[in-house]
Amino acid sequence: EGDNNNIIIRFIYTGADGEHIPDDATHIFVRAKFIPASAFEEHPNVLEVVCHEDVETIERRAFYKCRLLRKVIMPGVKDVERDAFQCCEALTDVECAKLEKIGITAFHCCISMKSIDLSCVRIAEDSAFNYCKSLKSIYLPSIRILDAFGNCEALTDVKFSNKLERIEDGAFSCCTSLKRIT
């Protein structure tokens, strides 16, 4: 599909043992209960991932250094483990209606991400969003925030619910544009 510069290669990932993911696949549709550790690590061409609503977990390093990945839709995912999307530099759009736990460095260095729905998140672990230099504003519900948002240079607004459990001193370190915390 597409023209010579924008060829779309769709791939349905089932999570079957030994399943080969083609290097030329650009659009991934996930039909499994979870995405295993390192499944797509450093994939050279993946642009978009759409998870079936039954996908609940994205394991460690699943999309680590997928530098072209721009969009992730994960409506049923509750847990994004350590390093799952670390260094996905082109990632701008993340849709996650049920996300509850974000592991250590899960979105670290996703320098293009402007927003993410954190309305169901209960815990964001150390460095979960560090160096997300384009992240502008966030809403945090009842949550424990460790050192999760350091060096988010574009972050201007942070809004908490009335049920904030814990926030560590370094949670927003080096967020040089931060103007308002509500």
XYZ file of C-alpha atoms in Angstrom:
182
model
C 0.000 0.000 0.000
C 1.049 3.643 -0.458
C 3.445 5.272 -2.878
C 7.143 4.475 -3.195
C 8.080 6.720 -0.247
C 5.218 5.681 2.036
C 4.837 1.933 1.626
C 2.688 0.328 4.314
C 3.383 -3.274 5.241
C 0.831 -4.629 7.728
C 1.648 -7.521 10.051
C -0.600 -9.323 12.538
C 1.411 -10.396 15.559
C -0.070 -13.373 17.429
C 2.717 -14.027 19.927
C 3.177 -17.595 18.723
C 6.468 -19.276 19.647
C 9.110 -18.576 17.018
C 6.924 -16.069 15.164
C 9.077 -14.110 12.711
C 8.405 -10.380 12.475
C 9.342 -9.151 8.994
C 11.890 -6.316 8.954
C 9.789 -4.441 6.391
C 6.611 -4.452 8.558
C 5.490 -0.887 9.282
C 2.064 -1.327 10.900
C 1.703 -3.985 13.610
C -1.631 -5.342 14.853
C -1.250 -7.296 18.095
C -3.604 -10.220 18.736
C -2.057 -11.711 21.894
C -2.504 -11.409 25.669
C 0.867 -9.687 26.052
C 3.844 -8.503 24.046
C 6.892 -10.431 25.257
C 10.224 -8.969 26.276
C 12.303 -7.636 23.372
C 9.732 -8.808 20.770
C 10.201 -5.763 18.513
C 13.441 -4.414 19.991
C 15.253 -2.147 17.495
C 12.814 -3.028 14.716
C 13.977 -0.914 11.763
C 10.627 0.064 10.188
C 7.703 -0.159 12.619
C 5.688 3.080 12.516
C 2.455 2.163 14.281
C 1.271 -0.475 16.758
C -2.391 -1.224 17.435
C -3.135 -3.658 20.248
C -6.325 -5.683 20.538
C -8.212 -4.788 23.722
C -7.176 -8.156 25.257
C -3.501 -7.138 25.387
C -2.798 -6.354 29.061
C 0.997 -6.191 29.358
C 3.871 -4.867 27.314
C 6.960 -6.529 28.720
C 10.445 -5.061 29.168
C 12.213 -3.730 26.083
C 9.331 -4.841 23.810
C 9.790 -1.770 21.563
C 13.178 -0.575 22.811
C 14.861 1.715 20.274
C 12.156 1.469 17.626
C 13.316 4.830 16.334
C 10.593 5.237 13.670
C 7.653 4.248 15.915
C 5.199 7.175 15.944
C 1.885 5.864 17.250
C 0.791 3.246 19.796
C -2.833 2.372 20.509
C -3.200 0.050 23.499
C -6.783 0.232 24.855
C -6.545 -2.696 27.318
C -2.915 -2.460 28.429
C -2.564 -2.080 32.198
C 1.179 -2.573 32.629
C 4.054 -1.177 30.562
C 7.223 -2.715 31.925
C 10.780 -1.414 32.235
C 12.345 0.039 29.058
C 9.331 -1.000 26.938
C 9.418 2.134 24.741
C 12.763 3.592 25.764
C 14.455 5.627 23.020
C 11.463 5.561 20.662
C 12.468 9.017 19.489
C 9.661 9.540 16.940
C 6.847 8.443 19.300
C 4.288 11.251 19.503
C 0.924 9.582 20.039
C 0.141 7.058 22.801
C -3.464 6.023 23.465
C -3.879 3.980 26.657
C -7.253 4.076 28.406
C -6.509 1.499 31.148
C -2.798 1.955 31.865
C -2.125 1.504 35.613
C 1.607 0.909 36.014
C 4.545 2.391 34.132
C 7.887 0.720 34.776
C 11.373 2.157 35.191
C 12.493 4.068 32.063
C 9.440 2.768 30.147
C 9.191 5.948 28.015
C 12.659 7.356 28.763
C 13.997 9.513 25.898
C 10.754 9.513 23.903
C 11.755 13.001 22.855
C 8.792 13.625 20.508
C 5.962 12.586 22.877
C 3.721 15.570 23.550
C 1.020 13.935 25.666
C -0.132 10.646 27.173
C -3.323 9.697 29.026
C -2.309 8.926 32.595
C -5.824 9.079 34.067
C -5.764 5.443 35.289
C -2.097 5.270 36.289
C -1.421 4.306 39.900
C 2.381 4.276 39.794
C 5.022 5.794 37.546
C 8.414 4.364 38.492
C 11.870 5.957 38.356
C 12.737 7.725 35.122
C 9.517 6.540 33.450
C 9.353 9.749 31.379
C 12.790 11.291 31.848
C 14.003 13.243 28.821
C 10.571 13.362 27.184
C 11.550 16.798 25.953
C 8.283 17.560 24.102
C 5.852 16.543 26.892
C 3.872 19.710 27.689
C 1.198 18.941 30.255
C 0.036 15.992 32.326
C -2.814 15.072 34.638
C -1.977 12.608 37.395
C -4.731 10.832 39.331
C -4.240 8.957 42.598
C -0.661 7.978 42.074
C 2.800 7.383 43.492
C 5.371 9.310 41.531
C 8.969 8.384 41.900
C 11.695 10.215 39.963
C 9.515 9.935 36.848
C 9.589 13.198 34.864
C 13.123 14.579 35.100
C 14.433 16.709 32.228
C 11.043 17.122 30.544
C 12.060 20.547 29.299
C 8.747 21.495 27.627
C 6.552 20.483 30.588
C 4.651 23.580 31.709
C 1.620 22.256 33.608
C 1.088 19.402 36.056
C -2.325 18.707 37.550
C -2.910 16.237 40.391
C -6.107 14.761 41.732
C -6.883 15.171 45.420
C -5.647 11.631 46.080
C -1.924 12.003 45.492
C -0.236 9.265 47.525
C 3.444 10.149 47.263
C 5.779 12.258 45.223
C 9.551 12.106 45.507
C 11.793 15.174 45.553
C 13.292 14.554 42.114
C 10.002 13.817 40.336
C 10.235 16.970 38.212
C 13.951 17.759 38.383
C 15.310 19.914 35.546
C 11.831 20.615 34.146
C 12.923 24.143 33.306
C 9.599 25.300 31.774
C 7.360 24.083 34.617
C 5.117 26.992 35.554
C 2.078 25.520 37.260
C 1.406 22.586 39.575
C -2.233 22.255 40.599
